[in-house]
Amino acid sequence: MGLANWRVRSYNCQIKPIIAIIISILLLRAVLSPSTSFAWFQQRISSYGATPITEPNLRATVRNDKFLEVPQIVWGLNNQKIALARGLLTARFLNRTLLMPSLSASLFYKEVELLQPMQFDKIFDLEKFNSICDGFVQVGQYSKLLNKTDPFEVQKGSGRKWTKERDLEQLKEVTSDNKLHDLELVRIVGKNPFLWHDHWPVRDYAEIFGCLALINEIENDVVKVISKIREISIKAKKNTANTVPNPIVPYIAVHMRIEKDWMIHCKKWEQRTGMNQICSSKKEILDRVSHITGINLPAVVYLAIADSLLEDDSVLKGWKTGLMPYEKKRLGVWEIYKKYPYLIQSAIDFEVCSRADIFVGNTFSTFSGLVVLSRTQRLLKLGFKDLCGNEDQLDIRLTSYAYNILGDKIGAPKLWMSDMADLSLQKISYGTNNVSCDANMSIS
């Protein structure tokens, strides 16, 4: 039987205890390379749930001569980013480099034949990614493959019987199979990686997302959009009694989910789950944004909205005096957006929201969830572990709010930081109405 048709056999056979396997491999590597074996062992232990080793000199570099290949990554931008991270973390678990995955430039959920593949390095800077994430995960090019015809295939299971525990056992079995250590390519076949079981903590995802830098062409357009927003803010402030001490003036970004298909979906979601605080009307969003304190008016409010709402002038009406709403067409940057496919348009909007001084989104939106995760990660690097009671300190910037949840202040949205102590990305991937101003909510 050829390797290409060989599948991982699991779960009906006895396997050796995993700790014994780790110790055996450690002893073998210690003989061959004592300095490398310790770091590799630390990395494997962290994958099994112990405290992760994050010091650069102790983190083992994943092998760059052994590769993992995953199925094409599909759906929306942020689902694709999660799928990408899940593939990278799986490759790290197997001590392999992830072969450059194929993303999807178009947004189709069922018509697979209509998908437009887009290589990773057509949107993200491959060199920067590997440099920033060096020692944690790596993306490799197909040109590095010596043998492209004889992969070892792992079939991902599906259905209710394919539990999280069973999925992890499969990965452990692949890791412990001595026959695979020298094979160049492991290929995972089956469902989209976004649908794989999640075995990784939020901090691991955040570290990978922090390595994703847009290629120069797209980054330059992000800067143009933000510059246009700030230019309008400066002009507005010059026409008031407010002086502008420097050209960097604050702006607010609101990820406004009020399109018809979303409202139908979230209403059904509320009915099915018995949960509330998922949907928000336009009126509710405007009212809650107006109750955010400490905003120096006038201020531009950038609206990240679906294209279907760009012709609907009503989204620009009803805002509190001093809050100046702009979407990409009114802003005069539609020409920048329309030259790109959906995936890149969404990536530009993501960065505009992520870099805003104040961001307001919905906790049941993956887009909003990953924006807040990015902002939380930057706040942590600045030394802020929580924003509880600090939301009025606009010199901190990077504050985020959830408009679908009423906050502690009358009429205001809920202050929102990602829970960096969470052991999975479940809440960010699928939504929650349990958010906090504390980045360590799970252990506080």
Short mmCIF file of C-alpha atoms in Angstrom, two decimals:
data_model
loop_
_atom_site.label_atom_id
_atom_site.label_comp_id
_atom_site.label_asym_id
_atom_site.label_seq_id
_atom_site.Cartn_x
_atom_site.Cartn_y
_atom_site.Cartn_z
CA MET A 1 0.00 0.00 0.00
CA GLY A 2 1.48 3.38 -1.05
CA LEU A 3 1.98 6.18 1.42
CA ALA A 4 -0.43 8.41 -0.46
CA ASN A 5 -3.29 6.00 0.33
CA TRP A 6 -2.20 5.24 3.85
CA ARG A 7 -4.52 6.74 6.47
CA VAL A 8 -3.94 7.17 10.13
CA ARG A 9 -5.53 4.26 11.95
CA SER A 10 -6.65 5.22 15.39
CA TYR A 11 -8.69 4.42 18.42
CA ASN A 12 -9.39 0.67 17.94
CA CYS A 13 -5.82 -0.23 18.71
CA GLN A 14 -3.67 0.14 21.79
CA ILE A 15 -1.13 2.98 21.78
CA LYS A 16 1.71 3.50 24.14
CA PRO A 17 1.24 6.09 26.89
CA ILE A 18 2.10 9.47 25.44
CA ILE A 19 4.45 10.43 28.25
CA ALA A 20 6.55 7.32 27.60
CA ILE A 21 6.78 8.26 23.93
CA ILE A 22 7.87 11.80 24.76
CA ILE A 23 10.55 10.56 27.13
CA SER A 24 11.86 8.08 24.56
CA ILE A 25 12.10 10.71 21.86
CA LEU A 26 13.69 13.15 24.29
CA LEU A 27 16.40 10.65 25.22
CA LEU A 28 17.14 9.94 21.56
CA ARG A 29 17.39 13.64 20.71
CA ALA A 30 19.48 14.31 23.78
CA VAL A 31 22.11 11.93 22.44
CA LEU A 32 22.09 13.57 19.03
CA SER A 33 21.69 17.21 20.07
CA PRO A 34 21.48 17.98 23.80
CA SER A 35 20.92 21.73 23.41
CA THR A 36 18.06 21.29 20.93
CA SER A 37 16.33 18.47 22.77
CA PHE A 38 15.55 20.48 25.90
CA ALA A 39 13.82 23.25 23.97
CA TRP A 40 11.90 20.73 21.85
CA PHE A 41 10.74 18.88 24.99
CA GLN A 42 9.58 22.14 26.56
CA GLN A 43 7.58 22.91 23.43
CA ARG A 44 5.91 19.49 23.42
CA ILE A 45 5.03 19.75 27.13
CA SER A 46 3.38 23.15 26.58
CA SER A 47 1.27 21.58 23.83
CA TYR A 48 -0.10 19.06 26.33
CA GLY A 49 -1.41 21.75 28.63
CA ALA A 50 1.47 22.75 30.87
CA THR A 51 2.64 26.35 31.17
CA PRO A 52 3.87 27.48 27.72
CA ILE A 53 7.53 28.33 27.34
CA THR A 54 7.65 31.78 25.77
CA GLU A 55 11.23 32.95 26.36
CA PRO A 56 12.87 33.20 22.91
CA ASN A 57 15.98 31.27 23.94
CA LEU A 58 13.89 28.31 25.14
CA ARG A 59 11.37 28.12 22.30
CA ALA A 60 12.25 25.42 19.82
CA THR A 61 12.29 26.42 16.16
CA VAL A 62 9.93 24.23 14.14
CA ARG A 63 11.60 22.12 11.48
CA ASN A 64 11.87 23.89 8.12
CA ASP A 65 12.56 20.71 6.16
CA LYS A 66 9.36 18.88 7.16
CA PHE A 67 5.98 20.25 6.11
CA LEU A 68 2.24 20.16 6.76
CA GLU A 69 -0.35 20.84 4.05
CA VAL A 70 -3.96 21.79 4.82
CA PRO A 71 -7.13 22.10 2.66
CA GLN A 72 -8.01 25.38 0.95
CA ILE A 73 -9.11 27.99 3.47
CA VAL A 74 -12.52 29.51 2.77
CA TRP A 75 -15.31 31.87 4.00
CA GLY A 76 -14.91 35.39 5.42
CA LEU A 77 -11.58 37.10 6.10
CA ASN A 78 -11.60 36.50 9.83
CA ASN A 79 -12.79 32.91 9.58
CA GLN A 80 -9.89 32.43 7.17
CA LYS A 81 -7.44 34.01 9.63
CA ILE A 82 -8.65 31.65 12.36
CA ALA A 83 -8.37 28.68 9.99
CA LEU A 84 -4.85 29.79 9.04
CA ALA A 85 -3.83 30.06 12.70
CA ARG A 86 -5.34 26.64 13.45
CA GLY A 87 -3.33 25.13 10.60
CA LEU A 88 -0.15 26.81 11.88
CA LEU A 89 -0.73 25.63 15.45
CA THR A 90 -1.36 22.11 14.20
CA ALA A 91 1.90 22.28 12.24
CA ARG A 92 3.68 23.48 15.39
CA PHE A 93 2.22 20.57 17.36
CA LEU A 94 3.62 18.20 14.73
CA ASN A 95 6.95 20.11 14.70
CA ARG A 96 6.54 21.04 11.05
CA THR A 97 6.36 24.13 8.83
CA LEU A 98 2.98 24.91 7.30
CA LEU A 99 3.11 24.95 3.51
CA MET A 100 1.83 28.24 2.14
CA PRO A 101 -1.96 27.82 2.28
CA SER A 102 -4.43 28.86 -0.36
CA LEU A 103 -6.89 31.48 0.90
CA SER A 104 -10.10 32.50 -0.88
CA ALA A 105 -10.41 35.97 -2.40
CA SER A 106 -14.16 35.65 -2.93
CA LEU A 107 -16.93 35.11 -0.42
CA PHE A 108 -18.89 31.94 -1.21
CA TYR A 109 -20.16 29.45 1.33
CA LYS A 110 -21.56 26.65 -0.81
CA GLU A 111 -20.54 27.29 -4.43
CA VAL A 112 -17.03 25.90 -4.03
CA GLU A 113 -16.42 26.01 -7.78
CA LEU A 114 -16.81 29.81 -7.68
CA LEU A 115 -14.05 30.33 -5.12
CA GLN A 116 -11.10 32.42 -6.25
CA PRO A 117 -7.91 31.03 -4.66
CA MET A 118 -5.41 33.56 -3.34
CA GLN A 119 -1.97 32.67 -2.05
CA PHE A 120 -0.98 33.77 1.44
CA ASP A 121 1.79 36.04 0.15
CA LYS A 122 -0.62 37.99 -2.10
CA ILE A 123 -2.11 39.61 0.99
CA PHE A 124 0.34 39.03 3.86
CA ASP A 125 4.08 39.68 3.86
CA LEU A 126 5.64 36.21 4.06
CA GLU A 127 9.12 37.40 5.06
CA LYS A 128 7.81 39.60 7.86
CA PHE A 129 5.52 36.86 9.11
CA ASN A 130 8.33 34.33 9.39
CA SER A 131 10.63 36.91 10.98
CA ILE A 132 8.13 38.00 13.65
CA CYS A 133 6.90 34.47 14.37
CA ASP A 134 10.36 32.92 14.24
CA GLY A 135 10.65 30.25 16.92
CA PHE A 136 6.88 29.79 17.14
CA VAL A 137 5.39 28.94 13.72
CA GLN A 138 6.53 29.23 10.11
CA VAL A 139 5.00 29.32 6.63
CA GLY A 140 7.00 27.55 3.91
CA GLN A 141 6.95 27.69 0.12
CA TYR A 142 6.18 24.75 -2.15
CA SER A 143 9.49 25.32 -3.92
CA LYS A 144 11.19 23.95 -0.79
CA LEU A 145 9.55 20.55 -1.27
CA LEU A 146 11.87 17.88 -2.64
CA ASN A 147 9.22 15.18 -3.07
CA LYS A 148 5.78 16.46 -4.13
CA THR A 149 4.23 13.13 -5.10
CA ASP A 150 4.35 10.96 -2.00
CA PRO A 151 2.64 12.63 0.99
CA PHE A 152 1.34 10.97 4.11
CA GLU A 153 -2.37 11.75 4.31
CA VAL A 154 -4.35 12.27 7.50
CA GLN A 155 -8.13 12.20 7.10
CA LYS A 156 -9.86 14.63 9.46
CA GLY A 157 -12.98 13.12 10.95
CA SER A 158 -16.37 14.82 11.02
CA GLY A 159 -19.74 14.51 12.68
CA ARG A 160 -20.72 14.36 16.32
CA LYS A 161 -18.74 11.21 16.99
CA TRP A 162 -15.53 12.98 16.02
CA THR A 163 -15.02 14.61 19.40
CA LYS A 164 -12.38 17.09 20.49
CA GLU A 165 -10.68 14.33 22.49
CA ARG A 166 -10.65 11.99 19.52
CA ASP A 167 -9.23 14.72 17.30
CA LEU A 168 -6.39 15.38 19.75
CA GLU A 169 -5.64 11.66 19.98
CA GLN A 170 -5.25 11.60 16.21
CA LEU A 171 -2.69 14.41 16.35
CA LYS A 172 -0.82 12.64 19.14
CA GLU A 173 -0.79 9.44 17.12
CA VAL A 174 0.70 11.25 14.12
CA THR A 175 3.30 12.83 16.40
CA SER A 176 4.27 9.51 17.97
CA ASP A 177 4.49 7.50 14.75
CA ASN A 178 8.20 6.95 14.15
CA LYS A 179 7.54 6.25 10.47
CA LEU A 180 6.58 9.88 9.98
CA HIS A 181 9.61 11.56 11.50
CA ASP A 182 11.60 11.40 8.27
CA LEU A 183 8.70 11.88 5.84
CA GLU A 184 8.85 15.27 4.20
CA LEU A 185 5.14 16.01 3.80
CA VAL A 186 2.05 15.32 5.91
CA ARG A 187 -1.20 16.33 4.20
CA ILE A 188 -4.42 16.81 6.13
CA VAL A 189 -7.49 16.18 3.98
CA GLY A 190 -11.14 16.83 4.72
CA LYS A 191 -12.96 19.84 6.05
CA ASN A 192 -11.97 23.50 6.19
CA PRO A 193 -9.52 24.10 9.09
CA PHE A 194 -11.94 26.64 10.64
CA LEU A 195 -14.15 23.64 11.45
CA TRP A 196 -11.38 21.66 13.12
CA HIS A 197 -11.58 21.18 16.85
CA ASP A 198 -9.80 23.93 18.79
CA HIS A 199 -7.00 22.78 21.10
CA TRP A 200 -5.13 26.06 21.45
CA PRO A 201 -5.33 28.98 23.94
CA VAL A 202 -6.25 32.52 22.93
CA ARG A 203 -2.69 33.74 23.55
CA ASP A 204 -1.33 31.38 20.87
CA TYR A 205 -3.82 32.72 18.32
CA ALA A 206 -3.03 36.31 19.31
CA GLU A 207 0.68 35.70 18.81
CA ILE A 208 0.08 34.42 15.27
CA PHE A 209 -2.30 37.24 14.36
CA GLY A 210 0.34 39.68 15.58
CA CYS A 211 2.72 38.31 12.92
CA LEU A 212 0.33 39.03 10.03
CA ALA A 213 1.54 42.15 8.23
CA LEU A 214 -0.12 43.25 4.99
CA ILE A 215 2.03 43.49 1.87
CA ASN A 216 3.24 47.02 1.10
CA GLU A 217 0.70 47.81 -1.62
CA ILE A 218 -2.27 47.06 0.66
CA GLU A 219 -0.65 48.65 3.73
CA ASN A 220 -0.13 51.87 1.78
CA ASP A 221 -3.84 51.94 0.95
CA VAL A 222 -4.74 51.38 4.60
CA VAL A 223 -2.62 54.43 5.47
CA LYS A 224 -4.39 56.47 2.75
CA VAL A 225 -7.83 55.62 4.18
CA ILE A 226 -6.81 56.48 7.75
CA SER A 227 -5.12 59.69 6.58
CA LYS A 228 -8.35 60.73 4.87
CA ILE A 229 -10.29 60.15 8.10
CA ARG A 230 -7.83 62.21 10.14
CA GLU A 231 -7.77 64.94 7.48
CA ILE A 232 -11.54 65.38 7.82
CA SER A 233 -11.22 65.40 11.62
CA ILE A 234 -8.57 68.15 11.49
CA LYS A 235 -10.71 70.32 9.20
CA ALA A 236 -13.74 69.87 11.45
CA LYS A 237 -11.80 70.87 14.55
CA LYS A 238 -10.32 73.93 12.84
CA ASN A 239 -13.87 75.13 12.20
CA THR A 240 -14.64 74.98 15.92
CA ALA A 241 -13.12 76.54 19.01
CA ASN A 242 -11.04 73.39 19.51
CA THR A 243 -7.39 73.74 18.56
CA VAL A 244 -5.39 70.88 17.12
CA PRO A 245 -2.02 70.60 18.90
CA ASN A 246 -0.80 67.93 16.48
CA PRO A 247 -2.01 66.29 13.26
CA ILE A 248 -2.84 62.98 14.98
CA VAL A 249 -6.49 63.43 15.94
CA PRO A 250 -8.71 60.66 17.30
CA TYR A 251 -11.36 58.84 15.29
CA ILE A 252 -13.98 56.26 16.17
CA ALA A 253 -14.68 53.09 14.16
CA VAL A 254 -18.01 51.26 14.41
CA HIS A 255 -18.52 47.81 12.94
CA MET A 256 -22.21 48.22 12.19
CA ARG A 257 -24.05 44.93 11.69
CA ILE A 258 -27.57 45.90 10.65
CA GLU A 259 -27.80 44.44 7.14
CA LYS A 260 -30.98 42.47 6.47
CA ASP A 261 -29.48 38.96 6.31
CA TRP A 262 -27.57 39.54 9.57
CA MET A 263 -30.70 40.77 11.39
CA ILE A 264 -32.66 37.72 10.24
CA HIS A 265 -29.81 35.42 11.29
CA CYS A 266 -29.28 36.96 14.73
CA LYS A 267 -33.01 37.11 15.54
CA LYS A 268 -33.28 33.38 14.80
CA TRP A 269 -30.14 32.86 16.89
CA GLU A 270 -31.71 34.64 19.85
CA GLN A 271 -34.90 32.60 19.51
CA ARG A 272 -33.06 29.30 19.17
CA THR A 273 -30.67 29.83 22.08
CA GLY A 274 -32.85 31.86 24.39
CA MET A 275 -30.05 34.43 24.57
CA ASN A 276 -30.47 38.15 24.19
CA GLN A 277 -28.04 40.98 23.54
CA ILE A 278 -27.02 39.58 20.15
CA CYS A 279 -28.90 41.87 17.75
CA SER A 280 -28.79 45.65 17.85
CA SER A 281 -30.89 48.04 15.80
CA LYS A 282 -29.42 51.11 14.16
CA LYS A 283 -31.18 53.29 16.75
CA GLU A 284 -29.69 51.30 19.63
CA ILE A 285 -26.17 51.49 18.16
CA LEU A 286 -26.38 55.25 17.63
CA ASP A 287 -27.75 55.80 21.13
CA ARG A 288 -25.07 53.75 22.85
CA VAL A 289 -22.21 55.29 20.88
CA SER A 290 -23.51 58.73 21.85
CA HIS A 291 -23.19 57.78 25.54
CA ILE A 292 -19.47 57.00 25.37
CA THR A 293 -17.84 59.61 27.58
CA GLY A 294 -14.62 61.54 27.06
CA ILE A 295 -14.86 61.96 23.29
CA ASN A 296 -13.48 65.30 22.14
CA LEU A 297 -16.06 66.51 19.62
CA PRO A 298 -16.31 66.94 16.72
CA ALA A 299 -15.08 63.45 15.83
CA VAL A 300 -15.26 61.29 12.72
CA VAL A 301 -17.08 57.98 13.09
CA TYR A 302 -15.92 55.52 10.42
CA LEU A 303 -18.67 52.99 9.66
CA ALA A 304 -17.45 49.55 8.63
CA ILE A 305 -20.63 48.31 6.94
CA ALA A 306 -21.67 45.74 4.35
CA ASP A 307 -21.60 46.88 0.73
CA SER A 308 -25.39 46.44 0.63
CA LEU A 309 -25.68 49.44 2.99
CA LEU A 310 -23.44 51.80 1.02
CA GLU A 311 -26.43 53.12 -0.95
CA ASP A 312 -28.55 53.51 2.18
CA ASP A 313 -28.19 57.12 3.35
CA SER A 314 -30.16 56.35 6.50
CA VAL A 315 -27.04 54.90 8.16
CA LEU A 316 -25.55 58.40 8.10
CA LYS A 317 -28.55 60.06 9.75
CA GLY A 318 -29.55 60.42 13.38
CA TRP A 319 -26.09 60.64 14.94
CA LYS A 320 -25.44 62.85 17.95
CA THR A 321 -24.32 66.38 17.08
CA GLY A 322 -20.53 66.39 16.81
CA LEU A 323 -20.29 62.75 15.71
CA MET A 324 -19.62 62.82 11.95
CA PRO A 325 -20.42 59.46 10.29
CA TYR A 326 -18.53 58.40 7.16
CA GLU A 327 -18.52 55.15 5.22
CA LYS A 328 -16.04 54.39 2.47
CA LYS A 329 -18.06 56.05 -0.32
CA ARG A 330 -18.81 59.27 1.55
CA LEU A 331 -15.18 59.32 2.70
CA GLY A 332 -14.09 59.34 -0.95
CA VAL A 333 -11.98 56.18 -0.81
CA TRP A 334 -14.25 53.79 -2.72
CA GLU A 335 -11.79 53.81 -5.63
CA ILE A 336 -9.18 52.30 -3.29
CA TYR A 337 -11.49 49.52 -2.18
CA LYS A 338 -13.12 48.55 -5.45
CA LYS A 339 -9.83 47.67 -7.18
CA TYR A 340 -9.50 44.71 -4.79
CA PRO A 341 -11.45 41.47 -4.29
CA TYR A 342 -13.62 40.96 -1.21
CA LEU A 343 -10.85 39.48 0.96
CA ILE A 344 -8.56 42.50 0.65
CA GLN A 345 -11.41 45.00 1.03
CA SER A 346 -12.24 43.31 4.32
CA ALA A 347 -8.56 43.35 5.35
CA ILE A 348 -8.41 47.14 4.81
CA ASP A 349 -11.56 47.67 6.89
CA PHE A 350 -10.11 45.43 9.59
CA GLU A 351 -6.98 47.56 9.88
CA VAL A 352 -8.93 50.83 9.85
CA CYS A 353 -11.02 49.53 12.77
CA SER A 354 -8.07 47.97 14.58
CA ARG A 355 -6.07 51.22 14.50
CA ALA A 356 -8.96 53.49 15.56
CA ASP A 357 -8.71 55.36 18.85
CA ILE A 358 -12.10 53.97 19.88
CA PHE A 359 -13.69 50.85 18.39
CA VAL A 360 -17.31 49.79 18.85
CA GLY A 361 -18.46 46.37 17.63
CA ASN A 362 -20.67 43.35 18.23
CA THR A 363 -19.45 40.48 20.43
CA PHE A 364 -21.16 37.93 18.15
CA SER A 365 -19.19 39.11 15.11
CA THR A 366 -15.91 37.33 14.37
CA PHE A 367 -14.68 40.51 12.67
CA SER A 368 -15.32 42.58 15.83
CA GLY A 369 -13.90 39.85 18.06
CA LEU A 370 -10.58 39.72 16.21
CA VAL A 371 -10.35 43.52 16.06
CA VAL A 372 -10.69 43.65 19.85
CA LEU A 373 -8.18 40.79 20.25
CA SER A 374 -5.64 42.80 18.22
CA ARG A 375 -6.27 45.90 20.31
CA THR A 376 -6.10 43.97 23.59
CA GLN A 377 -2.75 42.49 22.58
CA ARG A 378 -1.37 45.98 21.94
CA LEU A 379 -2.75 47.29 25.25
CA LEU A 380 -1.01 44.45 27.08
CA LYS A 381 2.28 45.40 25.42
CA LEU A 382 1.72 48.95 26.68
CA GLY A 383 1.28 47.60 30.21
CA PHE A 384 -2.55 47.78 30.52
CA LYS A 385 -4.01 44.49 31.79
CA ASP A 386 -7.47 45.99 32.18
CA LEU A 387 -9.37 49.15 31.35
CA CYS A 388 -11.84 48.96 34.22
CA GLY A 389 -12.46 52.54 35.30
CA ASN A 390 -9.94 53.90 32.78
CA GLU A 391 -12.16 54.37 29.74
CA ASP A 392 -12.14 58.15 30.04
CA GLN A 393 -8.36 58.30 29.75
CA LEU A 394 -8.24 58.84 26.01
CA ASP A 395 -4.47 59.22 26.17
CA ILE A 396 -4.51 55.44 26.59
CA ARG A 397 -6.44 55.10 23.29
CA LEU A 398 -7.29 51.64 21.94
CA THR A 399 -10.46 51.41 24.03
CA SER A 400 -13.14 49.06 22.66
CA TYR A 401 -16.85 48.71 23.37
CA ALA A 402 -19.59 46.18 22.62
CA TYR A 403 -22.71 48.01 21.44
CA ASN A 404 -24.91 44.90 21.79
CA ILE A 405 -24.32 44.82 25.58
CA LEU A 406 -25.34 47.60 27.94
CA GLY A 407 -22.37 48.81 29.99
CA ASP A 408 -21.98 49.94 33.57
CA LYS A 409 -22.62 53.59 32.73
CA ILE A 410 -26.18 54.60 31.93
CA GLY A 411 -26.91 54.16 28.23
CA ALA A 412 -23.30 53.36 27.32
CA PRO A 413 -21.99 50.22 25.59
CA LYS A 414 -19.99 47.60 27.49
CA LEU A 415 -16.24 48.19 27.76
CA TRP A 416 -14.56 45.24 26.03
CA MET A 417 -11.19 43.52 26.21
CA SER A 418 -10.47 40.01 24.95
CA ASP A 419 -10.07 37.31 27.58
CA MET A 420 -6.41 36.42 27.04
CA ALA A 421 -6.57 33.67 29.69
CA ASP A 422 -9.21 31.70 27.79
CA LEU A 423 -8.09 28.22 26.79
CA SER A 424 -9.78 28.27 23.38
CA LEU A 425 -10.97 30.73 20.75
CA GLN A 426 -14.59 29.55 21.05
CA LYS A 427 -16.02 32.84 22.35
CA ILE A 428 -14.30 34.90 19.67
CA SER A 429 -15.14 32.45 16.87
CA TYR A 430 -18.82 32.03 17.71
CA GLY A 431 -19.66 34.95 20.00
CA THR A 432 -20.55 35.58 23.64
CA ASN A 433 -22.40 38.14 25.73
CA ASN A 434 -20.03 37.56 28.64
CA VAL A 435 -17.23 40.08 28.08
CA SER A 436 -15.22 42.21 30.46
CA CYS A 437 -12.89 45.20 30.72
CA ASP A 438 -10.27 42.75 32.10
CA ALA A 439 -7.89 40.89 29.75
CA ASN A 440 -7.57 38.05 32.28
CA MET A 441 -11.29 37.57 32.99
CA SER A 442 -11.02 33.76 33.19
CA ILE A 443 -8.59 33.86 36.11
CA SER A 444 -9.61 37.07 37.84
#
